[in-house]
């Protein structure tokens, strides 16, 4: 979603800010802007669309106007008002002395606006943020100090915010504040940085302070002062940032998504490392803070997540129920909240999130924490808000994922869920040792099997080309691969904008079959196992309606070969572990279709990498 970069030091701020914003582009945005402050002058540049538009405006400016050592920048993902130049940040007050960039939503902006208008504030945009600009400017009139103005204003704001504010009469400081939206302060030598996420500043510093909710910071060239909600100064807690700049390179791949798909064998190795040595050994999850007694008391599991993470949770349901016999419910976080969900101290709640910052999941977790349930967070960002809320944390170690469409993080989530299911089963009375050993053995073979798929993608590229002009797509599967069908359809929708839907194969005949004709490709995932014959029958039903059939399978009987128009074969694998291989075929299919269609693979329209609004 929106991105923030602030800089104050002795270098040319605009260069650092624009570069930082470019590293946040992957989060999704639709306009951008920068405010630069120098002595008692503020210059603002804004442009709708991609960052390039802003860069070209700035490049045509007189050097005098852009040569400042302090500034704030923003990429906006529209929530209130169209993605126009006027609605782009930074926003200002009437006299343009104050500038602000903001992530999040000021929920009470409509309540605050009439009072501000009555005081003479003139609004230019349709944004909630402009209310904060005028409100802080009004407070500045009273306090004559930017820190005090912000401290006073935030007490009147409801909702979520991470923002940076500058004032013409105090050009030596940037004030930053946060509540329910991430913001970090990068600590430099004679310079300091502010950013909504690490990639924006990792090139310059590996040291940062994570602002906590309700804190306000005064950032100058050579000092950072943090104040709590009572306006008391608190000690700076400087932490080491977990990424290397190299993680942000495409390493020769055309897109981050393709690079991240190809990283999956190593991602699996990373997830397993230190947790699963061999099939005979127990799974070790040191970070799960539940002892044997507590584990035995768990009688219900709820998994909450969104999007791709939700699909990983759905696979988790099958695996956990199969191995532990504990009932598992999986629900979209946005549905879990705002109703009286049933959970108690014997319920384990698992939150799954790549970013650890998804607003719906954070709200759901906060809600369930009041019910005394133990909350386990499975995330790729152990520095995230969700990680900080966790009773137990299972970091998935996938490395930074830049492409908006999640691929390697899904793989790492799947593996983490398998490991957790085995860990839980080890601690229950009636664990089936043979079944556990079989799964552990197969998990250890995954990296080499993934390499087999990724080393020869010619067939899948051809299939992608053949179907790239389709307007619709149906993905079907049964059992543990039903979530794979959902995830495959989501990937295709996200990056190609083709109308793709995932169905349980058995549901086809209950309605969707009406859509089938020769223009409708049906992709069926069928693994040798309990549902193989059933999916095959559903394929026959589709074929009888002249649908084009693509099979993704580890086995195809000669006598059934003619049924499929195209087949993608995965290496031999048991049904229960097969989602980890099937999904790679579907990721590649979506990637290559998007590529053939010339879409923006890594930054699809309207999407954001981390969805920080509910
Ligand atoms: C995945 O391709 C999506 N971009 C999206 O569905 C994502 O999985 C969802 O927004 C949840 O994000 P999270 O895992 O960071 O919580």
Coordinates of C-alpha atoms and ligand atoms in Angstrom, one line a residue:
X1 CA 0.0 0.0 0.0
X2 CA 1.1 3.6 0.5
X3 CA 4.8 4.1 1.0
X4 CA 6.6 6.8 3.1
X5 CA 10.2 7.9 2.9
X6 CA 11.7 10.8 4.8
X7 CA 15.3 12.1 4.9
X8 CA 17.2 14.7 6.9
X9 CA 21.0 15.1 6.7
X10 CA 23.6 16.6 4.4
X11 CA 22.9 14.8 1.1
X12 CA 20.5 15.7 -1.7
X13 CA 17.2 14.6 -0.1
X14 CA 15.3 14.2 -3.3
X15 CA 17.6 11.5 -4.7
X16 CA 17.4 9.5 -1.5
X17 CA 13.6 9.9 -1.3
X18 CA 12.9 9.0 -4.9
X19 CA 15.2 6.0 -4.7
X20 CA 13.6 4.9 -1.5
X21 CA 10.1 5.3 -3.0
X22 CA 11.2 3.2 -6.0
X23 CA 12.1 0.4 -3.5
X24 CA 8.5 0.6 -2.1
X25 CA 6.9 0.5 -5.6
X26 CA 6.3 -3.2 -5.2
X27 CA 3.8 -2.4 -2.4
X28 CA 1.4 -1.0 -5.0
X29 CA 0.4 2.7 -5.5
X30 CA -1.2 5.0 -8.0
X31 CA 0.3 8.4 -7.5
X32 CA 3.4 9.9 -5.9
X33 CA 4.8 13.1 -4.4
X34 CA 7.6 14.8 -2.6
X35 CA 8.0 17.8 -0.4
X36 CA 11.5 19.4 0.1
X37 CA 12.4 21.9 2.8
X38 CA 15.2 24.3 2.7
X39 CA 15.7 27.3 5.0
X40 CA 12.2 28.7 5.0
X41 CA 11.0 27.4 1.7
X42 CA 9.0 24.3 0.9
X43 CA 8.7 22.9 -2.6
X44 CA 6.1 20.3 -3.4
X45 CA 6.0 18.0 -6.5
X46 CA 3.2 15.5 -7.2
X47 CA 2.1 13.3 -10.1
X48 CA -0.5 10.7 -10.8
X49 CA 0.5 7.3 -12.0
X50 CA 4.0 5.7 -11.7
X51 CA 7.0 7.2 -10.0
X52 CA 8.6 7.9 -13.4
X53 CA 6.0 10.7 -13.9
X54 CA 7.1 12.4 -10.7
X55 CA 10.8 11.9 -11.5
X56 CA 10.4 13.5 -14.9
X57 CA 8.6 16.6 -13.4
X58 CA 11.4 16.9 -10.8
X59 CA 14.2 16.5 -13.5
X60 CA 12.8 19.5 -15.4
X61 CA 12.8 21.7 -12.2
X62 CA 15.3 24.4 -11.6
X63 CA 18.2 22.8 -9.5
X64 CA 17.7 25.5 -6.9
X65 CA 14.2 24.2 -6.1
X66 CA 15.2 20.6 -5.7
X67 CA 18.5 21.0 -3.9
X68 CA 17.4 20.5 -0.3
X69 CA 18.8 18.3 2.5
X70 CA 15.5 17.4 4.0
X71 CA 12.2 16.1 2.6
X72 CA 9.4 13.7 2.7
X73 CA 8.0 11.5 -0.1
X74 CA 5.0 9.3 -0.6
X75 CA 3.5 6.7 -2.9
X76 CA -0.3 6.7 -2.6
X77 CA -2.7 3.8 -2.9
X78 CA -6.0 5.6 -3.2
X79 CA -8.6 5.1 -0.5
X80 CA -10.4 8.4 -0.4
X81 CA -10.7 10.1 -3.7
X82 CA -9.3 9.2 -7.2
X83 CA -5.6 8.8 -7.9
X84 CA -5.2 12.4 -9.1
X85 CA -2.4 14.9 -8.7
X86 CA -4.6 16.9 -6.2
X87 CA -5.2 13.8 -4.0
X88 CA -1.6 12.7 -4.1
X89 CA 0.5 13.4 -1.0
X90 CA 2.1 15.6 0.4
X91 CA -0.9 17.6 1.6
X92 CA -0.6 21.1 3.1
X93 CA -2.5 23.7 5.1
X94 CA -3.9 27.0 3.6
X95 CA -0.5 28.8 3.7
X96 CA 1.4 25.7 2.6
X97 CA 3.8 26.1 5.5
X98 CA 3.0 22.6 6.8
X99 CA 3.4 19.4 4.7
X100 CA 2.4 15.9 5.5
X101 CA 2.6 12.4 4.0
X102 CA 0.3 9.8 5.5
X103 CA -0.3 6.0 5.4
X104 CA -3.5 4.6 6.8
X105 CA -7.0 6.0 7.2
X106 CA -8.1 8.8 9.5
X107 CA -11.6 7.4 10.4
X108 CA -13.0 10.5 12.0
X109 CA -12.0 12.9 9.2
X110 CA -15.6 13.7 8.4
X111 CA -16.2 14.7 12.1
X112 CA -13.2 16.9 12.2
X113 CA -13.6 18.7 8.9
X114 CA -16.6 21.0 9.6
X115 CA -14.8 22.5 12.7
X116 CA -11.7 23.1 10.6
X117 CA -13.7 24.6 7.8
X118 CA -15.4 26.9 10.3
X119 CA -11.9 28.1 11.3
X120 CA -11.2 29.0 7.7
X121 CA -9.4 25.9 6.4
X122 CA -9.8 25.5 2.7
X123 CA -9.7 21.9 1.5
X124 CA -8.3 21.1 -2.0
X125 CA -8.5 17.3 -2.1
X126 CA -11.0 14.5 -1.3
X127 CA -8.5 12.8 1.1
X128 CA -8.8 12.1 4.8
X129 CA -5.1 13.1 5.1
X130 CA -5.8 16.8 4.3
X131 CA -7.8 17.0 7.5
X132 CA -4.7 15.9 9.5
X133 CA -2.7 18.6 7.6
X134 CA -5.1 21.4 8.6
X135 CA -5.6 20.0 12.1
X136 CA -1.8 20.0 12.8
X137 CA -1.5 23.4 11.3
X138 CA -4.2 24.7 13.7
X139 CA -2.4 23.2 16.6
X140 CA 0.9 24.8 15.4
X141 CA -0.8 28.2 15.6
X142 CA -1.4 27.5 19.3
X143 CA 1.8 25.7 20.3
X144 CA 4.3 27.4 17.9
X145 CA 6.2 24.1 18.0
X146 CA 5.8 21.2 15.5
X147 CA 6.4 18.4 17.9
X148 CA 3.8 19.8 20.4
X149 CA 1.4 20.4 17.5
X150 CA 1.6 16.8 16.3
X151 CA 1.4 15.4 19.9
X152 CA -1.8 17.5 20.4
X153 CA -3.3 16.6 17.0
X154 CA -2.8 12.8 17.2
X155 CA -4.9 12.8 20.4
X156 CA -7.9 13.9 18.2
X157 CA -7.3 11.4 15.4
X158 CA -9.1 8.1 15.2
X159 CA -8.1 5.3 12.9
X160 CA -4.7 4.2 11.5
X161 CA -1.8 6.4 10.6
X162 CA 1.9 6.6 10.0
X163 CA 2.9 10.0 9.0
X164 CA 5.7 12.5 8.5
X165 CA 5.2 16.2 8.9
X166 CA 7.5 19.2 8.2
X167 CA 7.0 22.9 8.8
X168 CA 8.5 25.8 6.9
X169 CA 9.5 27.7 10.1
X170 CA 11.2 24.6 11.6
X171 CA 13.2 23.2 8.7
X172 CA 15.7 21.3 10.9
X173 CA 13.2 18.6 11.8
X174 CA 10.7 16.0 10.6
X175 CA 8.0 14.8 13.0
X176 CA 6.9 11.2 12.6
X177 CA 4.0 9.5 14.3
X178 CA 2.4 6.0 14.1
X179 CA -0.7 4.2 15.2
X180 CA -1.6 0.8 13.6
X181 CA 0.5 1.4 10.5
X182 CA 4.3 0.6 10.3
X183 CA 7.0 3.2 10.5
X184 CA 10.7 2.9 11.1
X185 CA 13.4 5.5 11.7
X186 CA 16.7 4.6 10.1
X187 CA 19.7 5.7 12.2
X188 CA 22.5 7.2 10.2
X189 CA 25.7 9.1 10.9
X190 CA 24.9 12.8 10.6
X191 CA 21.7 11.9 8.8
X192 CA 18.5 10.1 9.6
X193 CA 15.8 8.4 7.6
X194 CA 12.1 7.6 8.0
X195 CA 10.3 4.9 6.1
X196 CA 7.2 2.7 6.1
X197 CA 9.3 -0.3 5.2
X198 CA 12.9 -1.5 5.3
X199 CA 13.7 -1.7 1.6
X200 CA 13.5 2.1 1.3
X201 CA 16.5 2.7 3.5
X202 CA 18.5 -0.5 3.7
X203 CA 21.0 0.8 1.2
X204 CA 22.0 3.5 3.7
X205 CA 21.7 2.0 7.1
X206 CA 21.1 -1.3 8.9
X207 CA 20.2 0.3 12.2
X208 CA 16.7 1.4 12.9
X209 CA 14.1 2.2 15.6
X210 CA 10.7 0.7 15.1
X211 CA 8.2 3.2 16.3
X212 CA 5.4 1.7 18.4
X213 CA 1.8 2.6 18.3
X214 CA 1.0 6.1 19.7
X215 CA 4.6 7.2 19.7
X216 CA 5.7 10.5 18.1
X217 CA 9.3 11.1 17.0
X218 CA 11.3 14.3 16.4
X219 CA 13.9 13.5 13.8
X220 CA 16.8 15.9 13.2
X221 CA 20.1 15.5 11.4
X222 CA 21.9 14.4 14.5
X223 CA 19.2 13.4 17.0
X224 CA 16.1 11.2 17.3
X225 CA 13.8 11.8 20.2
X226 CA 10.8 9.4 20.7
X227 CA 7.8 10.3 22.9
X228 CA 5.1 8.0 24.2
X229 CA 1.4 8.7 24.3
X230 CA 1.8 10.7 27.5
X231 CA 4.4 12.9 25.7
X232 CA 7.1 11.4 27.9
X233 CA 10.6 11.0 26.3
X234 CA 11.4 7.2 26.0
X235 CA 14.8 5.5 25.4
X236 CA 15.7 4.8 21.8
X237 CA 15.7 1.1 21.1
X238 CA 18.0 0.7 18.0
X239 CA 17.6 -2.7 16.2
X240 CA 19.5 -4.3 13.3
X241 CA 17.4 -4.5 10.2
X242 CA 17.0 -8.1 8.9
X243 CA 17.6 -7.7 5.1
X244 CA 20.6 -7.2 2.8
X245 CA 20.3 -4.7 -0.1
X246 CA 21.0 -7.6 -2.5
X247 CA 17.6 -9.1 -1.8
X248 CA 16.1 -6.3 -3.8
X249 CA 17.9 -7.3 -7.0
X250 CA 16.2 -9.3 -9.8
X251 CA 19.4 -11.3 -10.2
X252 CA 19.1 -11.5 -14.0
X253 CA 15.4 -12.6 -14.0
X254 CA 13.0 -10.5 -16.0
X255 CA 10.7 -10.1 -13.1
X256 CA 10.8 -10.4 -9.3
X257 CA 8.0 -12.9 -9.5
X258 CA 10.0 -15.3 -11.8
X259 CA 13.0 -14.9 -9.5
X260 CA 10.9 -15.7 -6.4
X261 CA 9.3 -18.7 -8.1
X262 CA 12.8 -20.1 -8.8
X263 CA 14.0 -19.4 -5.3
X264 CA 11.5 -21.9 -3.9
X265 CA 13.8 -25.0 -3.6
X266 CA 16.1 -22.9 -1.4
X267 CA 13.2 -21.4 0.5
X268 CA 12.1 -25.0 1.4
X269 CA 15.7 -25.8 2.5
X270 CA 15.7 -22.7 4.7
X271 CA 12.4 -23.5 6.3
X272 CA 13.4 -27.1 7.1
X273 CA 16.9 -26.1 8.3
X274 CA 17.3 -26.6 12.0
X275 CA 13.7 -27.9 12.4
X276 CA 13.7 -31.2 10.5
X277 CA 17.0 -33.1 10.2
X278 CA 15.8 -36.5 9.0
X279 CA 12.7 -38.5 8.8
X280 CA 13.4 -40.3 12.1
X281 CA 14.1 -37.1 14.1
X282 CA 11.4 -35.1 15.8
X283 CA 10.4 -31.7 14.4
X284 CA 12.0 -29.0 16.6
X285 CA 10.1 -25.7 16.8
X286 CA 11.9 -23.7 19.5
X287 CA 9.9 -20.6 19.0
X288 CA 6.5 -22.3 19.8
X289 CA 6.0 -21.4 23.4
X290 CA 3.6 -24.2 24.3
X291 CA 4.7 -27.0 26.6
X292 CA 3.6 -30.6 26.2
X293 CA 0.7 -30.2 28.7
X294 CA -0.6 -27.1 27.0
X295 CA -0.3 -28.7 23.5
X296 CA -2.3 -31.7 24.8
X297 CA -5.1 -29.4 26.0
X298 CA -5.7 -27.8 22.6
X299 CA -9.1 -29.1 21.4
X300 CA -9.8 -26.6 18.6
X301 CA -7.7 -24.7 16.1
X302 CA -8.8 -21.6 14.2
X303 CA -6.7 -20.3 11.3
X304 CA -7.2 -16.7 10.2
X305 CA -5.5 -15.1 7.2
X306 CA -6.2 -13.3 3.9
X307 CA -5.6 -14.1 0.3
X308 CA -2.8 -16.4 -0.5
X309 CA -2.1 -16.8 3.2
X310 CA -5.7 -18.0 3.7
X311 CA -5.0 -20.7 1.1
X312 CA -2.0 -21.9 3.0
X313 CA -4.3 -22.0 6.0
X314 CA -6.8 -24.2 4.1
X315 CA -4.0 -26.7 3.3
X316 CA -3.1 -26.5 7.0
X317 CA -6.7 -27.6 7.9
X318 CA -6.3 -30.8 5.9
X319 CA -2.8 -31.6 7.2
X320 CA -3.5 -30.8 10.9
X321 CA -6.8 -32.6 11.0
X322 CA -5.3 -35.6 9.3
X323 CA -2.3 -35.8 11.6
X324 CA -3.7 -34.7 14.9
X325 CA -7.5 -35.2 14.6
X326 CA -8.0 -31.8 16.2
X327 CA -10.8 -29.9 14.4
X328 CA -9.6 -26.9 12.4
X329 CA -11.6 -23.9 11.2
X330 CA -10.2 -21.6 8.6
X331 CA -11.6 -18.2 8.0
X332 CA -10.8 -15.0 6.2
X333 CA -9.7 -12.4 8.8
X334 CA -12.2 -9.9 7.4
X335 CA -15.0 -12.3 8.2
X336 CA -13.7 -13.4 11.5
X337 CA -13.9 -9.9 12.9
X338 CA -16.9 -7.9 14.0
X339 CA -18.8 -10.9 15.3
X340 CA -18.6 -12.9 18.5
X341 CA -16.3 -15.6 17.5
X342 CA -16.1 -18.6 19.8
X343 CA -12.7 -19.3 21.2
X344 CA -11.3 -20.0 24.7
X345 CA -8.0 -20.9 26.4
X346 CA -8.0 -24.3 24.8
X347 CA -8.3 -22.9 21.4
X348 CA -5.1 -22.3 19.4
X349 CA -5.4 -19.4 17.0
X350 CA -3.0 -19.4 14.1
X351 CA -2.6 -16.1 12.2
X352 CA -0.8 -16.5 8.8
X353 CA 0.6 -13.5 7.0
X354 CA 3.4 -12.8 4.6
X355 CA 3.8 -9.2 5.6
X356 CA 2.6 -9.4 9.2
X357 CA 0.9 -6.0 8.6
X358 CA -2.4 -7.0 7.1
X359 CA -5.0 -4.8 8.9
X360 CA -7.8 -7.4 8.9
X361 CA -5.6 -10.1 10.4
X362 CA -4.2 -7.7 13.0
X363 CA -7.7 -6.7 14.1
X364 CA -8.8 -10.4 14.2
X365 CA -5.8 -11.3 16.4
X366 CA -6.3 -8.4 18.8
X367 CA -9.9 -9.5 19.1
X368 CA -9.1 -13.1 19.9
X369 CA -6.3 -12.2 22.4
X370 CA -9.1 -11.0 24.7
X371 CA -10.4 -14.6 24.8
X372 CA -7.2 -16.0 26.3
X373 CA -6.5 -18.2 23.3
X374 CA -2.8 -18.8 22.5
X375 CA -1.9 -16.9 19.3
X376 CA 0.7 -18.5 17.0
X377 CA 1.8 -16.2 14.1
X378 CA 3.3 -17.6 11.0
X379 CA 4.9 -14.7 9.1
X380 CA 7.7 -13.7 6.8
X381 CA 8.3 -10.6 8.8
X382 CA 9.5 -11.2 12.3
X383 CA 9.7 -7.4 12.7
X384 CA 6.1 -6.9 11.9
X385 CA 3.1 -5.8 14.0
X386 CA 1.7 -9.3 14.0
X387 CA 4.9 -10.8 15.2
X388 CA 4.9 -8.3 18.1
X389 CA 1.4 -9.5 19.1
X390 CA 2.2 -13.2 18.9
X391 CA 2.3 -15.5 21.9
X392 CA 4.4 -17.8 19.7
X393 CA 6.1 -16.9 16.5
X394 CA 7.0 -19.1 13.6
X395 CA 9.1 -17.1 11.1
X396 CA 9.0 -18.6 7.7
X397 CA 12.3 -17.2 6.5
X398 CA 11.4 -16.8 2.8
X399 CA 13.5 -13.7 2.4
X400 CA 12.0 -10.4 1.2
X401 CA 9.2 -11.0 -1.4
X402 CA 9.0 -8.1 -3.8
X403 CA 6.4 -9.2 -6.4
X404 CA 2.9 -8.3 -5.3
X405 CA 1.8 -11.8 -6.2
X406 CA 2.9 -14.1 -3.4
X407 CA 4.8 -17.2 -4.5
X408 CA 7.8 -18.2 -2.4
X409 CA 6.1 -16.9 0.8
X410 CA 3.2 -19.3 0.1
X411 CA 5.6 -22.2 -0.3
X412 CA 7.3 -21.2 3.0
X413 CA 3.9 -20.9 4.7
X414 CA 2.9 -24.4 3.5
X415 CA 6.1 -25.9 4.8
X416 CA 5.7 -24.1 8.1
X417 CA 2.2 -25.4 8.4
X418 CA 3.3 -29.0 7.7
X419 CA 6.1 -28.7 10.3
X420 CA 3.7 -27.3 12.8
X421 CA 1.2 -30.1 12.1
X422 CA 3.9 -32.8 12.6
X423 CA 5.1 -31.0 15.8
X424 CA 1.6 -31.0 17.2
X425 CA 1.0 -34.6 16.3
X426 CA 4.3 -35.6 18.0
X427 CA 2.8 -34.2 21.2
X428 CA -0.6 -35.9 21.0
X429 CA -1.4 -39.3 22.4
X430 CA -2.2 -41.3 19.3
X431 CA 0.3 -40.1 16.7
X432 CA 0.8 -42.4 13.8
X433 CA 4.6 -42.6 13.7
X434 CA 4.7 -44.3 10.3
X435 CA 2.5 -41.6 8.7
X436 CA 4.6 -38.8 10.3
X437 CA 7.9 -40.4 9.1
X438 CA 6.5 -40.8 5.6
X439 CA 5.6 -37.1 5.4
X440 CA 8.9 -36.0 6.9
X441 CA 10.7 -38.0 4.3
X442 CA 8.7 -36.4 1.5
X443 CA 9.2 -32.9 2.8
X444 CA 13.0 -33.5 2.7
X445 CA 12.7 -34.5 -1.0
X446 CA 10.8 -31.4 -1.9
X447 CA 13.8 -29.2 -2.9
X448 CA 15.1 -31.6 -5.5
X449 CA 11.6 -32.2 -6.9
X450 CA 11.0 -28.5 -7.1
X451 CA 14.2 -28.2 -9.0
X452 CA 13.1 -30.9 -11.5
X453 CA 10.0 -28.8 -12.2
X454 CA 11.9 -25.5 -12.4
X455 CA 14.7 -26.8 -14.6
X456 CA 12.3 -27.6 -17.5
X457 CA 9.5 -25.1 -17.9
X458 CA 9.2 -25.4 -21.7
X459 CA 5.9 -27.3 -21.6
X460 CA 4.2 -25.0 -19.2
X461 CA 5.3 -21.9 -21.3
X462 CA 3.7 -23.5 -24.3
X463 CA 0.5 -24.2 -22.4
X464 CA 0.5 -20.6 -21.1
X465 CA 0.9 -19.3 -24.7
X466 CA -1.9 -21.5 -26.0
X467 CA -4.4 -20.3 -23.4
X468 CA -3.2 -16.7 -22.9
X469 CA -6.1 -15.3 -25.0
X470 CA -8.8 -17.0 -22.8
X471 CA -11.2 -14.7 -21.1
X472 CA -12.1 -17.1 -18.4
X473 CA -10.5 -20.0 -16.6
X474 CA -11.8 -22.6 -14.1
X475 CA -9.4 -24.5 -11.7
X476 CA -10.8 -27.6 -10.1
X477 CA -9.4 -30.1 -7.6
X478 CA -10.6 -32.0 -4.6
X479 CA -9.4 -32.6 -1.1
X480 CA -6.0 -31.1 -0.1
X481 CA -5.5 -29.7 -3.6
X482 CA -8.8 -27.7 -3.5
X483 CA -6.8 -24.8 -1.9
X484 CA -4.2 -25.2 -4.7
X485 CA -7.1 -24.6 -7.2
X486 CA -8.1 -21.5 -5.3
X487 CA -4.5 -20.2 -5.1
X488 CA -3.8 -21.0 -8.8
X489 CA -7.0 -19.1 -9.8
X490 CA -6.0 -16.2 -7.5
X491 CA -2.5 -16.0 -9.1
X492 CA -3.9 -15.9 -12.6
X493 CA -6.5 -13.2 -11.7
X494 CA -4.0 -11.0 -9.9
X495 CA -1.4 -10.7 -12.6
X496 CA -3.3 -11.4 -15.9
X497 CA -6.8 -10.0 -15.0
X498 CA -8.3 -13.1 -16.5
X499 CA -11.5 -14.1 -14.8
X500 CA -10.3 -17.3 -13.0
X501 CA -12.2 -19.2 -10.4
X502 CA -11.3 -22.2 -8.2
X503 CA -13.9 -24.8 -7.4
X504 CA -14.0 -28.1 -5.6
X505 CA -14.2 -30.4 -8.6
X506 CA -17.3 -32.1 -7.2
X507 CA -19.1 -28.7 -7.2
X508 CA -18.8 -28.3 -11.0
X509 CA -22.0 -30.1 -11.6
X510 CA -23.9 -28.0 -9.1
X511 CA -23.8 -24.8 -11.1
X512 CA -20.5 -23.8 -12.8
X513 CA -20.8 -26.5 -15.4
X514 CA -23.4 -24.1 -17.0
X515 CA -20.5 -21.9 -18.1
X516 CA -18.6 -24.7 -19.9
X517 CA -18.1 -24.7 -23.7
X518 CA -15.2 -24.8 -26.1
X519 CA -14.0 -21.3 -25.0
X520 CA -13.6 -22.3 -21.3
X521 CA -10.3 -23.9 -20.2
X522 CA -10.7 -26.1 -17.2
X523 CA -7.5 -26.9 -15.3
X524 CA -7.8 -30.0 -13.1
X525 CA -5.3 -30.9 -10.4
X526 CA -5.4 -34.7 -9.9
X527 CA -3.0 -36.6 -7.8
X528 CA -2.8 -40.3 -7.4
X529 CA -4.7 -40.9 -4.2
X530 CA -8.1 -41.1 -2.7
X531 CA -9.8 -38.5 -4.9
X532 CA -8.0 -39.2 -8.2
X533 CA -10.8 -41.2 -9.8
X534 CA -13.4 -38.7 -8.6
X535 CA -11.6 -35.8 -10.2
X536 CA -11.1 -37.8 -13.4
X537 CA -14.9 -38.3 -13.6
X538 CA -15.4 -34.5 -13.1
X539 CA -12.9 -34.0 -16.0
X540 CA -15.0 -36.3 -18.2
X541 CA -18.1 -34.2 -17.3
X542 CA -16.2 -31.0 -18.4
X543 CA -14.9 -32.7 -21.6
X544 CA -18.5 -33.7 -22.5
X545 CA -19.3 -30.0 -22.5
X546 CA -16.4 -29.4 -24.9
X547 CA -14.3 -27.5 -22.4
X548 CA -10.6 -27.5 -23.0
X549 CA -8.9 -29.6 -20.3
X550 CA -5.5 -29.1 -18.8
X551 CA -4.3 -31.8 -16.3
X552 CA -1.8 -31.1 -13.6
X553 CA -0.8 -34.5 -12.2
X554 CA 1.8 -36.9 -10.9
X555 CA 0.3 -39.7 -12.8
X556 CA -1.7 -40.2 -16.0
X557 CA -3.0 -43.5 -17.1
X558 CA -2.4 -44.2 -20.8
X559 CA -6.1 -44.8 -21.3
X560 CA -7.0 -41.4 -20.0
X561 CA -4.3 -39.4 -21.9
X562 CA -6.7 -38.5 -24.7
X563 CA -9.0 -36.8 -22.2
X564 CA -6.6 -33.9 -21.7
X565 CA -5.8 -31.3 -24.3
X566 CA -2.6 -30.5 -22.3
X567 CA -0.8 -32.1 -19.4
X568 CA 1.8 -30.8 -16.9
X569 CA 3.5 -33.6 -15.0
X570 CA 5.0 -33.2 -11.5
X571 CA 7.4 -35.6 -9.9
X572 CA 6.1 -38.5 -7.8
X573 CA 4.6 -37.3 -4.5
X574 CA 2.0 -38.4 -2.0
X575 CA -1.4 -36.6 -2.1
X576 CA -0.8 -34.9 1.3
X577 CA 2.4 -33.2 0.3
X578 CA 1.5 -32.6 -3.4
X579 CA 0.2 -29.0 -2.9
X580 CA 3.8 -27.9 -2.6
X581 CA 4.6 -29.2 -6.1
X582 CA 1.3 -28.5 -7.9
X583 CA 1.3 -24.9 -7.0
X584 CA 4.6 -24.2 -8.8
X585 CA 3.0 -25.3 -12.1
X586 CA 0.1 -22.9 -11.4
X587 CA 2.5 -20.1 -10.5
X588 CA 4.4 -20.6 -13.7
X589 CA 1.3 -20.7 -15.8
X590 CA 0.0 -17.5 -14.3
X591 CA 3.4 -15.8 -14.7
X592 CA 3.8 -16.8 -18.4
X593 CA 0.3 -15.9 -19.3
X594 CA 0.7 -12.5 -17.8
X595 CA 4.1 -12.1 -19.6
X596 CA 2.5 -13.0 -23.0
X597 CA -0.2 -10.5 -22.3
X598 CA 2.4 -7.8 -21.5
X599 CA 0.9 -7.1 -18.1
X600 CA 2.8 -5.5 -15.2
X601 CA 3.7 -8.8 -13.6
X602 CA 5.3 -7.5 -10.4
X603 CA 3.0 -4.6 -9.8
X604 CA -0.5 -5.5 -11.0
X605 CA -3.1 -2.7 -11.1
X606 CA -5.1 -1.9 -8.0
X607 CA -3.1 -4.3 -5.8
X608 CA -0.9 -3.7 -2.8
X609 CA 1.7 -5.9 -1.3
X610 CA 0.7 -5.3 2.2
X611 CA -2.9 -4.3 2.8
X612 CA -2.8 -2.0 5.8
X613 CA -6.4 -0.8 5.7
X614 CA -9.4 -2.9 6.8
Ligands
LIG1 C1 -1.2 -12.7 -2.8 O1 -0.7 -12.9 -4.1 C2 -1.9 -11.4 -2.6 N1 -1.2 -10.3 -3.2 C3 -2.7 -11.2 -1.4 O2 -3.8 -12.0 -1.5 C4 -2.1 -11.5 0.0 O3 -1.8 -12.8 0.1 C5 -3.0 -11.0 1.1 O4 -3.2 -9.6 0.9 C6 -2.5 -11.3 2.5 O5 -1.3 -10.7 2.8 P1 -0.4 -11.1 3.9 O6 0.0 -12.5 3.7 O7 0.7 -10.2 3.9 O8 -1.3 -11.0 5.2

